[in-house]
Coordinates of C-alpha atoms and ligand atoms in Angstrom, one line a residue:
M18 CA 16.3 4.1 14.8
D19 CA 19.6 3.2 13.9
R20 CA 18.9 -0.6 12.4
L21 CA 15.8 -1.1 11.0
L22 CA 13.8 -4.3 10.0
V23 CA 11.4 -3.4 7.2
T24 CA 9.0 -6.4 6.4
G25 CA 7.7 -6.4 2.8
G26 CA 10.6 -3.9 1.9
A27 CA 10.7 -6.0 -1.8
G28 CA 7.1 -5.0 -2.5
F29 CA 5.7 -1.6 -4.0
I30 CA 5.4 0.6 -1.2
G31 CA 8.0 -1.4 1.3
S32 CA 10.8 -0.6 -1.5
N33 CA 9.8 2.8 -2.2
F34 CA 10.5 3.2 1.5
V35 CA 13.5 1.6 1.8
H36 CA 15.1 4.1 -0.8
H37 CA 13.4 6.8 1.3
L38 CA 15.3 5.8 4.1
V39 CA 18.9 5.6 2.5
D40 CA 18.3 9.0 1.1
H41 CA 17.2 10.3 4.0
T42 CA 18.5 8.8 7.3
D43 CA 21.9 7.0 8.2
A44 CA 20.1 3.8 9.2
T45 CA 20.9 0.4 8.1
I46 CA 18.3 -1.6 7.0
T47 CA 17.5 -5.5 6.7
V48 CA 14.5 -6.3 4.6
L49 CA 12.5 -9.2 5.7
D50 CA 10.1 -10.2 2.7
K51 CA 8.9 -13.7 1.5
L52 CA 9.6 -12.5 -2.1
T53 CA 5.9 -13.6 -3.2
Y54 CA 4.5 -13.2 -6.6
A55 CA 4.0 -9.3 -5.4
A56 CA 7.9 -9.0 -4.8
S57 CA 10.9 -7.5 -7.0
R58 CA 14.4 -8.0 -5.7
E59 CA 14.7 -5.6 -8.9
S60 CA 13.3 -2.7 -6.9
L61 CA 16.4 -3.0 -4.3
A62 CA 19.0 -3.8 -6.8
D63 CA 20.5 -0.2 -6.8
L64 CA 21.1 -0.2 -3.0
P65 CA 24.3 0.2 -1.4
E66 CA 25.1 -3.4 0.1
S67 CA 26.5 -1.8 3.3
R68 CA 22.9 -0.3 4.0
V69 CA 20.8 -2.6 3.0
Q70 CA 20.4 -6.5 3.2
L71 CA 17.8 -8.5 2.1
V72 CA 16.8 -11.7 4.0
V73 CA 14.1 -13.9 2.6
G74 CA 11.5 -15.3 5.2
D75 CA 8.1 -15.7 6.2
I76 CA 6.4 -13.2 9.0
A77 CA 4.7 -16.1 10.0
D78 CA 7.6 -18.2 10.9
S79 CA 8.8 -17.3 14.5
A80 CA 12.1 -19.0 14.4
T81 CA 12.8 -16.6 11.5
V82 CA 11.5 -13.6 12.8
D83 CA 12.8 -13.7 16.3
P84 CA 16.4 -13.4 16.1
L85 CA 16.3 -10.4 13.4
V86 CA 13.7 -8.7 15.6
A87 CA 16.4 -9.0 18.5
A88 CA 19.0 -7.8 16.3
H89 CA 17.0 -4.4 15.0
D90 CA 15.9 -1.6 17.4
T91 CA 13.0 -0.8 14.9
V92 CA 10.8 -2.8 13.1
V93 CA 8.5 -1.2 10.3
H94 CA 5.8 -3.7 9.0
F95 CA 4.8 -3.2 5.5
A96 CA 4.5 -7.0 4.6
A97 CA 0.9 -8.3 3.5
E98 CA -1.2 -9.8 1.0
S99 CA -2.7 -6.6 -0.2
H100 CA -4.9 -7.3 -3.4
N101 CA -8.7 -7.0 -2.7
D102 CA -9.3 -9.0 -5.6
N103 CA -7.1 -11.8 -4.6
S104 CA -8.6 -11.8 -1.4
L105 CA -12.0 -12.4 -2.7
S106 CA -10.7 -15.5 -4.7
D107 CA -8.7 -17.0 -1.8
P108 CA -8.9 -15.3 1.4
S109 CA -6.7 -17.7 3.4
P110 CA -2.9 -16.2 2.6
F111 CA -4.5 -13.1 3.7
V112 CA -5.5 -14.3 7.1
Q113 CA -2.3 -16.2 7.5
T114 CA 0.2 -13.3 6.8
N115 CA -2.0 -10.4 7.6
I116 CA -3.1 -11.6 11.1
V117 CA -0.8 -14.5 12.1
G118 CA 2.0 -12.7 10.6
T119 CA 1.2 -9.6 12.4
F120 CA 0.7 -11.8 15.6
T121 CA 4.3 -13.2 15.1
L122 CA 5.9 -10.0 14.8
I123 CA 4.6 -8.1 17.7
E124 CA 5.2 -11.0 19.8
A125 CA 8.7 -10.8 18.9
A126 CA 8.7 -7.1 19.5
R127 CA 7.2 -7.8 23.0
R128 CA 10.1 -10.1 23.9
H129 CA 12.8 -8.0 22.6
D130 CA 10.9 -4.5 23.7
S131 CA 11.5 -3.0 20.0
R132 CA 9.7 0.2 18.6
F133 CA 7.2 -1.1 16.1
H134 CA 5.3 0.4 13.4
H135 CA 2.2 -1.0 12.0
V136 CA 1.7 -0.1 8.2
S137 CA -2.2 -0.4 7.3
T138 CA -5.0 0.9 5.1
D139 CA -7.9 3.5 5.0
E140 CA -10.1 0.3 4.1
V141 CA -10.6 -0.9 7.8
Y142 CA -13.2 2.1 7.8
G143 CA -15.5 0.5 5.0
D144 CA -16.8 3.3 2.9
L145 CA -18.4 6.3 2.4
A146 CA -21.4 7.8 0.4
L147 CA -20.5 9.5 -2.7
D148 CA -22.3 12.9 -1.2
D149 CA -21.0 12.2 2.2
P150 CA -19.4 15.5 3.5
K151 CA -17.5 13.5 6.1
R152 CA -14.0 12.0 5.6
F153 CA -12.6 9.0 7.7
T154 CA -10.6 10.5 10.6
E155 CA -8.7 8.3 13.5
D156 CA -12.1 8.4 15.3
T157 CA -14.0 6.5 12.6
P158 CA -15.4 3.1 13.7
Y159 CA -13.9 0.0 11.9
H160 CA -16.3 -1.2 9.3
P161 CA -14.2 -3.6 6.6
S162 CA -15.9 -5.0 3.5
S163 CA -13.4 -7.4 2.1
P164 CA -11.6 -10.5 3.2
Y165 CA -8.5 -8.0 2.8
S166 CA -9.8 -5.4 4.5
A167 CA -11.3 -7.4 7.4
S168 CA -7.6 -9.1 7.4
K169 CA -5.9 -5.8 8.1
A170 CA -8.5 -4.5 10.8
G171 CA -7.7 -7.6 12.7
S172 CA -4.1 -6.7 12.2
D173 CA -4.8 -3.3 13.8
H174 CA -6.5 -4.4 16.6
L175 CA -3.8 -7.1 17.6
V176 CA -1.3 -4.3 17.7
R177 CA -3.6 -1.5 19.7
A178 CA -4.4 -4.7 22.2
W179 CA -0.8 -5.2 22.6
V180 CA 0.2 -1.4 23.2
R181 CA -2.5 -1.4 25.9
S182 CA -2.3 -5.1 27.5
F183 CA 1.8 -5.6 27.1
G184 CA 3.0 -2.0 26.6
L185 CA 4.2 -2.6 23.5
R186 CA 6.1 0.5 21.9
A187 CA 3.9 0.9 18.7
T188 CA 2.4 3.6 16.4
I189 CA -0.4 2.4 13.6
S190 CA -1.1 4.4 10.2
N191 CA -3.7 3.9 7.7
C192 CA -3.0 5.3 4.5
S193 CA -5.2 5.8 1.4
N194 CA -4.7 4.3 -2.1
N195 CA -0.8 4.6 -3.3
Y196 CA 0.3 5.2 -6.7
G197 CA 4.1 5.2 -8.3
P198 CA 6.9 3.3 -9.5
W199 CA 7.0 -0.5 -8.7
Q200 CA 3.3 -1.1 -8.4
H201 CA 2.5 -4.6 -9.7
V202 CA 0.3 -4.6 -12.7
E203 CA -2.6 -6.4 -10.9
K204 CA -3.4 -3.0 -9.3
F205 CA -5.6 -0.3 -10.8
I206 CA -3.4 2.6 -12.4
P207 CA -0.5 0.2 -13.4
R208 CA -3.0 -2.2 -14.8
Q209 CA -4.6 0.7 -17.1
I210 CA -1.6 2.3 -18.1
T211 CA -0.3 -1.1 -19.4
E212 CA -3.9 -2.3 -21.3
V213 CA -3.4 1.3 -23.1
I214 CA 0.5 0.9 -24.1
D215 CA -0.9 -2.6 -25.2
G216 CA -3.2 -0.7 -27.1
R217 CA -6.3 -2.3 -25.6
K218 CA -9.0 -0.4 -23.5
P219 CA -8.7 0.1 -19.9
R220 CA -11.1 -2.2 -17.6
V221 CA -13.3 -0.1 -15.3
Y222 CA -15.4 -2.0 -12.8
G223 CA -19.1 -1.5 -12.7
D224 CA -20.0 2.2 -13.0
G225 CA -16.6 3.6 -12.8
L226 CA -17.9 6.0 -10.1
N227 CA -15.9 4.6 -7.0
V228 CA -13.9 7.3 -5.9
R229 CA -10.4 6.5 -4.4
D230 CA -8.3 9.1 -2.7
W231 CA -4.9 8.9 -4.4
I232 CA -1.3 9.8 -2.6
H233 CA 2.1 9.2 -4.4
T234 CA 4.0 6.5 -2.4
E235 CA 6.8 8.8 -1.7
D236 CA 4.6 10.5 0.4
H237 CA 3.4 7.7 2.2
S238 CA 7.3 7.2 2.9
S239 CA 8.1 10.8 4.2
A240 CA 4.7 10.2 6.6
V241 CA 5.7 6.8 8.0
L242 CA 9.4 8.6 8.7
A243 CA 7.7 11.6 10.4
I244 CA 5.6 9.0 12.4
L245 CA 9.0 6.8 13.3
E246 CA 10.9 10.1 14.3
R247 CA 8.1 12.3 16.1
G248 CA 5.0 9.9 16.6
E249 CA 3.5 9.0 19.9
I250 CA 3.8 5.7 21.3
G251 CA 0.1 4.2 21.1
E252 CA -1.2 6.7 18.6
T253 CA -2.6 6.1 15.1
Y254 CA -2.4 8.6 12.3
L255 CA -4.5 8.8 9.1
I256 CA -2.1 9.6 6.0
G257 CA -4.1 10.9 2.9
A258 CA -3.1 13.8 0.1
D259 CA -6.4 15.2 -0.7
G260 CA -6.4 12.9 -3.8
E261 CA -10.1 12.0 -4.3
R262 CA -10.8 11.1 -8.1
N263 CA -13.4 8.5 -9.2
N264 CA -12.2 5.9 -11.6
L265 CA -13.2 7.1 -14.7
E266 CA -11.0 10.7 -14.2
V267 CA -8.3 8.5 -13.2
V268 CA -8.3 6.5 -16.7
R269 CA -9.4 9.5 -19.0
A270 CA -6.0 11.1 -17.1
I271 CA -4.1 7.9 -18.3
L272 CA -5.9 7.9 -21.9
R273 CA -5.1 11.7 -22.4
H274 CA -1.6 11.1 -21.4
L275 CA -1.1 8.4 -23.7
G276 CA -2.9 10.3 -26.7
R277 CA -6.2 7.9 -26.9
S278 CA -9.4 9.0 -27.1
E279 CA -10.9 9.7 -23.3
D280 CA -13.8 7.5 -24.4
D281 CA -12.0 4.3 -25.1
I282 CA -13.1 2.5 -22.0
E283 CA -14.2 -1.1 -21.6
F284 CA -16.7 -1.3 -18.5
V285 CA -16.6 -4.7 -16.9
R286 CA -18.0 -7.0 -14.4
D287 CA -18.5 -5.1 -10.6
R288 CA -15.8 -6.4 -7.6
A289 CA -18.1 -8.0 -5.2
G290 CA -18.7 -5.8 -2.2
H291 CA -17.0 -2.8 -3.9
D292 CA -16.1 -0.1 -1.6
R293 CA -17.8 3.1 -3.1
R294 CA -15.7 5.7 -1.8
Y295 CA -12.4 6.4 0.4
A296 CA -11.5 9.8 1.8
I297 CA -8.9 10.7 4.2
E298 CA -8.8 13.7 7.0
S299 CA -5.0 13.9 7.4
G300 CA -5.2 16.9 9.9
K301 CA -3.5 15.1 12.9
L302 CA -0.3 14.1 11.0
R303 CA -0.1 17.3 9.5
S304 CA -0.9 19.5 12.7
R305 CA 1.1 17.3 15.4
L306 CA 3.8 15.9 13.4
G307 CA 4.3 18.8 10.8
W308 CA 4.0 16.6 7.6
Q309 CA 2.9 17.9 4.4
P310 CA 2.7 16.2 1.1
Q311 CA 5.3 17.1 -1.8
Y312 CA 3.4 15.4 -4.6
A313 CA 0.0 17.3 -4.3
D314 CA -0.6 17.9 -8.1
F315 CA -1.9 14.5 -9.1
D316 CA -1.9 14.8 -12.6
A317 CA 1.8 15.5 -12.8
G318 CA 2.4 12.4 -10.4
L319 CA 0.3 10.1 -12.8
A320 CA 2.3 11.6 -16.0
A321 CA 5.7 10.6 -14.3
T322 CA 4.1 7.2 -13.4
I323 CA 3.2 6.5 -16.5
E324 CA 6.6 7.6 -17.9
W325 CA 8.1 4.9 -15.2
Y326 CA 6.1 2.1 -16.9
L327 CA 6.8 3.3 -20.7
T328 CA 10.4 2.8 -19.7
H329 CA 10.2 -0.2 -17.3
E330 CA 8.6 -2.8 -19.7
T331 CA 11.4 -5.5 -19.0
W332 CA 9.9 -5.0 -15.3
W333 CA 6.2 -5.4 -15.7
R334 CA 6.3 -7.5 -19.0
P335 CA 6.6 -11.1 -17.5
H336 CA 3.8 -10.5 -15.0
K337 CA 1.1 -9.0 -17.6
D338 CA -0.2 -12.4 -19.1
A339 CA -0.9 -14.2 -15.9
V340 CA -2.4 -10.7 -14.3
E341 CA -5.0 -10.6 -17.6
A342 CA -5.5 -14.1 -17.4
F343 CA -6.6 -14.0 -13.9
Y344 CA -9.1 -11.3 -14.5
A345 CA -10.5 -12.9 -17.6
A346 CA -11.3 -15.8 -16.0
K347 CA -13.7 -13.3 -13.6
G348 CA -15.2 -11.3 -16.5
Q349 CA -13.1 -8.4 -15.5
Ligands
NAD424 P1 2.3 -5.3 -2.3 O1 1.8 -6.4 -2.2 O2 3.3 -4.8 -3.1 O3 3.9 -6.0 -1.2 C1 3.7 -7.0 -0.3 C2 5.2 -7.3 0.2 O4 5.1 -8.1 1.2 C3 5.5 -8.4 -0.9 O5 7.0 -8.0 -1.2 C4 5.4 -9.8 -0.5 O6 6.7 -10.4 -0.9 C5 5.7 -9.4 1.0 N1 4.9 -10.4 1.8 C6 3.7 -10.8 1.8 N2 3.6 -12.2 2.5 C7 4.5 -12.1 3.4 C8 5.0 -13.1 4.2 N3 4.3 -14.1 4.6 N4 6.3 -12.8 4.9 C9 7.1 -11.9 4.4 N5 7.1 -11.3 3.4 C10 5.7 -11.1 3.1 O7 2.0 -4.7 -1.1 P2 1.8 -2.8 -1.0 O8 0.6 -2.4 -2.0 O9 3.4 -2.3 -0.8 O10 1.4 -2.6 0.4 C11 2.7 -2.7 1.2 C12 1.5 -2.1 3.0 O11 0.7 -1.1 2.7 C13 0.4 -3.8 3.4 O12 0.7 -3.6 4.6 C14 -0.9 -2.7 2.9 O13 -1.9 -3.4 3.5 C15 -0.5 -1.3 3.1 N6 -1.2 -0.1 2.2 C16 -1.1 -0.1 0.8 C17 -1.7 0.7 0.4 C18 -1.8 1.0 -1.3 O14 -2.2 1.3 -1.7 N7 -1.1 -0.3 -2.1 C19 -2.4 1.8 1.1 C20 -2.5 1.5 2.3 C21 -1.6 0.6 2.8
TDX425 O1 -9.0 -3.5 -13.8 C1 -9.4 -2.7 -12.4 N1 -10.5 -2.0 -12.9 C2 -11.2 -0.7 -11.7 O2 -12.2 -0.5 -11.7 C3 -9.0 -2.6 -11.1 C4 -7.8 -3.5 -10.8 C5 -9.6 -2.0 -10.1 N2 -10.7 -1.2 -10.5 C6 -11.4 -0.3 -9.6 C7 -11.6 -0.8 -8.2 C8 -11.0 0.2 -7.0 O3 -12.4 1.1 -7.1 O4 -9.9 0.7 -9.0 C9 -10.1 0.8 -7.8 C10 -9.0 0.6 -7.3 O5 -8.3 -0.7 -7.3 P1 -7.1 -1.2 -6.5 O6 -5.9 -0.8 -7.3 O7 -7.5 -2.9 -6.8 O8 -7.1 -0.7 -5.3 P2 -8.0 -0.8 -4.0 O9 -8.8 -2.0 -4.1 O10 -8.9 0.3 -3.4 O11 -6.9 -1.3 -2.8 C11 -5.7 -0.4 -2.9 O12 -5.6 0.3 -1.8 C12 -5.8 0.3 -0.6 C13 -4.5 -1.3 -2.4 O13 -4.4 -2.4 -3.2 C14 -4.9 -1.7 -0.9 O14 -3.7 -2.4 -0.4 C15 -4.8 -0.7 -0.2 O15 -5.0 -1.2 1.1

């Protein structure tokens, strides 16, 4: 693991992972990123050029992908179209990037016998009832609800088939909802923080009782590194930090931190097919690879994230109007 190719490394989780690699390994890293609306060159700007290089390109373009995969020993695959609400408006780029892009990468990894890690989501398992005592495990059947989660499920199936049929040296991780610095303002936590900063009310879909299992992106990074270093080829690992909260609890915490009334909430039109609850049982990752989350205090992690958005307004402000116009057109 000396030369890593990190796809989607200019996005939210990918860029945090690249920082984690620079801080915790000696690897040299090439980021392959198409620089879509969701990417940020700035998130990589302070990294040493001797360690990190950015190549702008599409994971679905074999002519770009093949020589890059050949020149690295390990591929860590974060690149994706990642937002459920966008997938409901236009599923096409989700199929193209998440399925065709993953196919293009694993074909190159097969040709060059590369170690491959596929980053996926807990959403492939569908949702749980609020009162269900069960959580998702590695054995939970796939049951995706949205075009986004169906495209991620499709990519997981491709990777697993390439392991079995072609001996691809791959692992897969399915992580719960991430929060932390550099997350696009389209996503729930940054959207609500920036709405409150702008003196508006948080926008909560439906009754606000939907539950997400929040994990700090730094803990996602350390888990992926543990899988690269100690994971067993062909295995899937669920990543989660016991962070279940409903959406109302999260917006009330944001309002509290920013000194506003906890009742200052606007309920808006629900998301089509809105998954009710996600919950991860991460015992396999903890017991077999000795991984532990370091940011287990959600309230402290959220406070630090709010502080980050307060001090990085020049980064998120240029995207805010377009995001709010998109939601306003959908009554959200
Ligand atoms: P993001 O949208 O912030 O970043 C995605 C990155 O991929 C962007 O930099 C974008 O430019 C790049 N990209 C998109 N299409 C590309 C293409 N065709 N070729 C090359 N690059 C392309 O997403 P994120 O939230 O950082 O998610 C990263 C990965 O983690 C995704 O695979 C996602 O499914 C998974 N994941 C996300 C979460 C979460 O809570 N955000 C949770 C679990 C898993
Ligand atoms: O304005 C909003 N109001 C609201 O109530 C937004 C943007 C979201 N929500 C709700 C929908 C969800 O119940 O908040 C919850 C979280 O929404 P998102 O941030 O859009 O995340 P989610 O749909 O849960 O998916 C996220 O986690 C899993 C990531 O975007 C995915 O990439 C990841 O796979």
